Amino acid sequence: DTEVTQTPKHLVMGMTNKKSLKCEQHMGHRAMYWYKQKAKKPPELMFVYSYEKLSINESVPSRFSPECPNSSLLNLHLHALQPEDSALYLCASSQERGLEAFFGQGTRLTVV
Amino acid sequence: RKEVEQDPGPFNVPEGATVAFNCTYSNSASQSFFWYRQDCRKEPKLLMSVYSSGNEDGRFTAQLNRASQYISLLIRDSKLSDSATYLCVVIGFDTDKLIFGTGTRLQVFP
């Protein structure tokens, strides 16, 4: 089973809203990732967690706040987003750092 | 220079054709290499890992050339269902980052 589950699949939020994206995997993977993908562009790395600790933050604005409550869950808290933050947000996991990653179906976010 | 570069295409090929994509990477210390496939408005899915000795999975063959710093993907006997964007992914030495190429779009027509 190589399943990574993301919720919600679609989200529309206003610029003053606070929302959270959720990601879950039960493969025992110890590395988890958040990526952002705009139309016709490749995924761009945002954050990497390894053994539940944040190991990489790719200079992401503070309006995006990641959280890893346990080894199976990864959240992305959103606050005061801008319309240009509208994108597909992808969660991925890998057994360890540096190994192939498996992606969830993504959350398609629209900021209005 | 981008870390991972691909020809964006599109490559338009008839069913049954053989098509090859290349991907170049700039960091000679890169250790792991993969090909992912992404359908329109879907998530990337792992197609295959790329090993130094090369590897084959059915109609798909991946090769790595460390001296020239490129990897390739060969698709034989193309099917309509092969139409997708193919993303080259490189992981550097001592890093957690999967670095994506821009992707190559393949369109297979009847």
GROMACS .gro file of C-alpha atoms in nm:
model
  222
    1ASP     CA    1   0.000   0.000   0.000
    2THR     CA    2   0.155   0.327  -0.112
    3GLU     CA    3  -0.127   0.554  -0.010
    4VAL     CA    4  -0.096   0.910   0.110
    5THR     CA    5  -0.432   1.066   0.193
    6GLN     CA    6  -0.493   1.439   0.179
    7THR     CA    7  -0.798   1.633   0.293
    8PRO     CA    8  -0.978   1.832   0.178
    9LYS     CA    9  -0.950   1.772  -0.196
   10HIS     CA   10  -1.072   2.123  -0.273
   11LEU     CA   11  -1.070   2.436  -0.059
   12VAL     CA   12  -1.186   2.790  -0.124
   13MET     CA   13  -1.088   3.044   0.139
   14GLY     CA   14  -1.094   3.418   0.185
   15MET     CA   15  -0.784   3.618   0.257
   16THR     CA   16  -0.879   3.659   0.623
   17ASN     CA   17  -0.963   3.294   0.686
   18LYS     CA   18  -0.766   3.035   0.878
   19LYS     CA   19  -0.773   2.682   0.742
   20SER     CA   20  -0.566   2.365   0.764
   21LEU     CA   21  -0.465   2.103   0.512
   22LYS     CA   22  -0.419   1.750   0.638
   23CYS     CA   23  -0.205   1.462   0.520
   24GLU     CA   24  -0.189   1.108   0.651
   25GLN     CA   25   0.017   0.800   0.569
   26HIS     CA   26   0.031   0.460   0.735
   27MET     CA   27   0.333   0.319   0.556
   28GLY     CA   28   0.571   0.383   0.844
   29HIS     CA   29   0.750   0.648   0.639
   30ARG     CA   30   0.971   0.878   0.843
   31ALA     CA   31   1.005   1.165   0.595
   32MET     CA   32   0.711   1.379   0.491
   33TYR     CA   33   0.695   1.675   0.253
   34TRP     CA   34   0.478   1.963   0.146
   35TYR     CA   35   0.498   2.080  -0.214
   36LYS     CA   36   0.318   2.358  -0.398
   37GLN     CA   37   0.237   2.326  -0.766
   38LYS     CA   38   0.110   2.598  -0.997
   39ALA     CA   39  -0.045   2.519  -1.334
   40LYS     CA   40   0.201   2.392  -1.597
   41LYS     CA   41   0.490   2.409  -1.349
   42PRO     CA   42   0.670   2.134  -1.157
   43PRO     CA   43   0.611   2.088  -0.784
   44GLU     CA   44   0.811   2.324  -0.564
   45LEU     CA   45   0.933   2.206  -0.226
   46MET     CA   46   0.802   2.394   0.076
   47PHE     CA   47   0.885   2.188   0.386
   48VAL     CA   48   1.048   1.861   0.481
   49TYR     CA   49   0.993   1.672   0.805
   50SER     CA   50   1.223   1.390   0.904
   51TYR     CA   51   1.139   1.184   1.213
   52GLU     CA   52   0.874   1.441   1.302
   53LYS     CA   53   1.121   1.728   1.307
   54LEU     CA   54   1.128   2.009   1.054
   55SER     CA   55   1.448   1.964   0.858
   56ILE     CA   56   1.393   2.198   0.563
   57ASN     CA   57   1.194   2.518   0.522
   58GLU     CA   58   1.243   2.657   0.172
   59SER     CA   59   1.201   3.019   0.286
   60VAL     CA   60   0.824   2.981   0.284
   61PRO     CA   61   0.625   3.286   0.407
   62SER     CA   62   0.502   3.258   0.765
   63ARG     CA   63   0.140   3.257   0.653
   64PHE     CA   64   0.210   2.887   0.587
   65SER     CA   65   0.278   2.697   0.907
   66PRO     CA   66   0.355   2.324   0.901
   67GLU     CA   67   0.297   2.085   1.187
   68CYS     CA   68   0.379   1.718   1.235
   69PRO     CA   69   0.173   1.591   1.532
   70ASN     CA   70   0.301   1.234   1.494
   71SER     CA   71   0.480   1.010   1.249
   72SER     CA   72   0.166   0.950   1.040
   73LEU     CA   73   0.025   1.300   1.018
   74LEU     CA   74   0.133   1.624   0.857
   75ASN     CA   75  -0.067   1.945   0.863
   76LEU     CA   76  -0.029   2.275   0.685
   77HIS     CA   77  -0.195   2.567   0.862
   78LEU     CA   78  -0.296   2.858   0.641
   79HIS     CA   79  -0.363   3.212   0.753
   80ALA     CA   80  -0.401   3.543   0.570
   81LEU     CA   81  -0.322   3.395   0.231
   82GLN     CA   82  -0.304   3.591  -0.092
   83PRO     CA   83  -0.475   3.510  -0.423
   84GLU     CA   84  -0.133   3.416  -0.569
   85ASP     CA   85  -0.116   3.134  -0.313
   86SER     CA   86  -0.387   2.954  -0.508
   87ALA     CA   87  -0.232   2.627  -0.625
   88LEU     CA   88  -0.232   2.251  -0.583
   89TYR     CA   89  -0.075   2.159  -0.249
   90LEU     CA   90   0.081   1.816  -0.250
   91CYS     CA   91   0.187   1.608   0.045
   92ALA     CA   92   0.438   1.327  -0.002
   93SER     CA   93   0.618   1.074   0.213
   94SER     CA   94   0.922   0.853   0.179
   95GLN     CA   95   1.061   0.573   0.390
   96GLU     CA   96   1.367   0.779   0.472
   97ARG     CA   97   1.523   1.099   0.342
   98GLY     CA   98   1.663   1.064  -0.004
   99LEU     CA   99   1.438   0.780  -0.116
  100GLU     CA  100   1.155   0.778  -0.363
  101ALA     CA  101   0.850   0.967  -0.245
  102PHE     CA  102   0.482   0.889  -0.281
  103PHE     CA  103   0.234   1.169  -0.328
  104GLY     CA  104  -0.118   1.228  -0.209
  105GLN     CA  105  -0.385   1.346  -0.452
  106GLY     CA  106  -0.337   1.703  -0.339
  107THR     CA  107  -0.559   1.984  -0.216
  108ARG     CA  108  -0.662   2.232  -0.482
  109LEU     CA  109  -0.666   2.564  -0.300
  110THR     CA  110  -0.831   2.880  -0.426
  111VAL     CA  111  -0.785   3.204  -0.233
  112VAL     CA  112  -1.046   3.469  -0.304
  113ARG     CA  113   2.154   2.713  -1.473
  114LYS     CA  114   1.861   2.515  -1.336
  115GLU     CA  115   1.944   2.216  -1.117
  116VAL     CA  116   1.738   1.978  -1.330
  117GLU     CA  117   1.651   2.052  -1.691
  118GLN     CA  118   1.417   1.885  -1.934
  119ASP     CA  119   1.286   1.963  -2.280
  120PRO     CA  120   0.927   2.070  -2.210
  121GLY     CA  121   0.800   1.929  -2.541
  122PRO     CA  122   0.531   1.854  -2.630
  123PHE     CA  123   0.637   1.535  -2.797
  124ASN     CA  124   0.355   1.426  -3.029
  125VAL     CA  125   0.398   1.064  -3.138
  126PRO     CA  126   0.172   0.803  -3.299
  127GLU     CA  127   0.069   0.490  -3.118
  128GLY     CA  128   0.337   0.223  -3.141
  129ALA     CA  129   0.622   0.471  -3.170
  130THR     CA  130   0.936   0.473  -2.957
  131VAL     CA  131   1.010   0.799  -2.780
  132ALA     CA  132   1.299   0.907  -2.559
  133PHE     CA  133   1.334   1.188  -2.309
  134ASN     CA  134   1.651   1.323  -2.157
  135CYS     CA  135   1.708   1.511  -1.837
  136THR     CA  136   2.028   1.686  -1.729
  137TYR     CA  137   2.129   1.773  -1.375
  138SER     CA  138   2.386   2.021  -1.257
  139ASN     CA  139   2.502   1.879  -0.923
  140SER     CA  140   2.754   1.604  -0.978
  141ALA     CA  141   2.703   1.490  -0.617
  142SER     CA  142   2.342   1.392  -0.688
  143GLN     CA  143   2.277   1.040  -0.570
  144SER     CA  144   1.927   0.928  -0.654
  145PHE     CA  145   1.727   0.965  -0.971
  146PHE     CA  146   1.367   0.894  -1.058
  147TRP     CA  147   1.110   0.935  -1.330
  148TYR     CA  148   0.759   1.037  -1.227
  149ARG     CA  149   0.452   1.059  -1.441
  150GLN     CA  150   0.186   1.325  -1.389
  151ASP     CA  151  -0.154   1.328  -1.555
  152CYS     CA  152  -0.344   1.652  -1.595
  153ARG     CA  153  -0.469   1.780  -1.257
  154LYS     CA  154  -0.342   1.470  -1.077
  155GLU     CA  155  -0.055   1.404  -0.842
  156PRO     CA  156   0.288   1.285  -0.963
  157LYS     CA  157   0.323   0.907  -0.954
  158LEU     CA  158   0.651   0.720  -0.936
  159LEU     CA  159   0.722   0.555  -1.269
  160MET     CA  160   1.064   0.411  -1.198
  161SER     CA  161   1.388   0.461  -1.015
  162VAL     CA  162   1.703   0.503  -1.222
  163TYR     CA  163   2.006   0.298  -1.129
  164SER     CA  164   2.364   0.324  -1.246
  165SER     CA  165   2.327  -0.005  -1.429
  166GLY     CA  166   2.006   0.111  -1.595
  167ASN     CA  167   1.674  -0.057  -1.547
  168GLU     CA  168   1.381  -0.177  -1.750
  169ASP     CA  169   1.016  -0.220  -1.662
  170GLY     CA  170   0.810  -0.355  -1.947
  171ARG     CA  171   0.806  -0.094  -2.224
  172PHE     CA  172   1.002   0.156  -2.015
  173THR     CA  173   1.380   0.175  -1.990
  174ALA     CA  174   1.572   0.426  -1.778
  175GLN     CA  175   1.941   0.496  -1.803
  176LEU     CA  176   2.187   0.706  -1.603
  177ASN     CA  177   2.502   0.863  -1.743
  178ARG     CA  178   2.698   1.006  -1.453
  179ALA     CA  179   2.987   1.129  -1.663
  180SER     CA  180   2.758   1.349  -1.871
  181GLN     CA  181   2.513   1.410  -1.586
  182TYR     CA  182   2.198   1.305  -1.761
  183ILE     CA  183   1.928   1.046  -1.727
  184SER     CA  184   1.701   0.917  -1.998
  185LEU     CA  185   1.366   0.747  -2.031
  186LEU     CA  186   1.277   0.535  -2.333
  187ILE     CA  187   0.919   0.433  -2.400
  188ARG     CA  188   0.864   0.162  -2.660
  189ASP     CA  189   0.538   0.079  -2.835
  190SER     CA  190   0.366   0.396  -2.708
  191LYS     CA  191   0.005   0.368  -2.597
  192LEU     CA  192  -0.260   0.638  -2.587
  193SER     CA  193  -0.256   0.598  -2.209
  194ASP     CA  194   0.110   0.702  -2.199
  195SER     CA  195   0.001   1.061  -2.270
  196ALA     CA  196   0.112   1.257  -1.964
  197THR     CA  197   0.388   1.482  -1.835
  198TYR     CA  198   0.707   1.299  -1.740
  199LEU     CA  199   0.903   1.454  -1.456
  200CYS     CA  200   1.268   1.388  -1.390
  201VAL     CA  201   1.355   1.397  -1.019
  202VAL     CA  202   1.699   1.419  -0.864
  203ILE     CA  203   1.796   1.391  -0.500
  204GLY     CA  204   2.123   1.544  -0.398
  205PHE     CA  205   2.384   1.402  -0.167
  206ASP     CA  206   2.312   1.473   0.199
  207THR     CA  207   1.982   1.642   0.130
  208ASP     CA  208   1.615   1.561   0.176
  209LYS     CA  209   1.512   1.746  -0.134
  210LEU     CA  210   1.349   1.593  -0.436
  211ILE     CA  211   1.431   1.841  -0.712
  212PHE     CA  212   1.191   1.827  -1.004
  213GLY     CA  213   1.267   1.905  -1.363
  214THR     CA  214   1.018   2.115  -1.554
  215GLY     CA  215   0.862   1.804  -1.707
  216THR     CA  216   0.827   1.680  -2.062
  217ARG     CA  217   0.480   1.654  -2.207
  218LEU     CA  218   0.402   1.350  -2.419
  219GLN     CA  219   0.095   1.324  -2.639
  220VAL     CA  220   0.032   0.992  -2.811
  221PHE     CA  221  -0.218   1.007  -3.096
  222PRO     CA  222  -0.408   0.725  -3.273
   0.00000   0.00000   0.00000
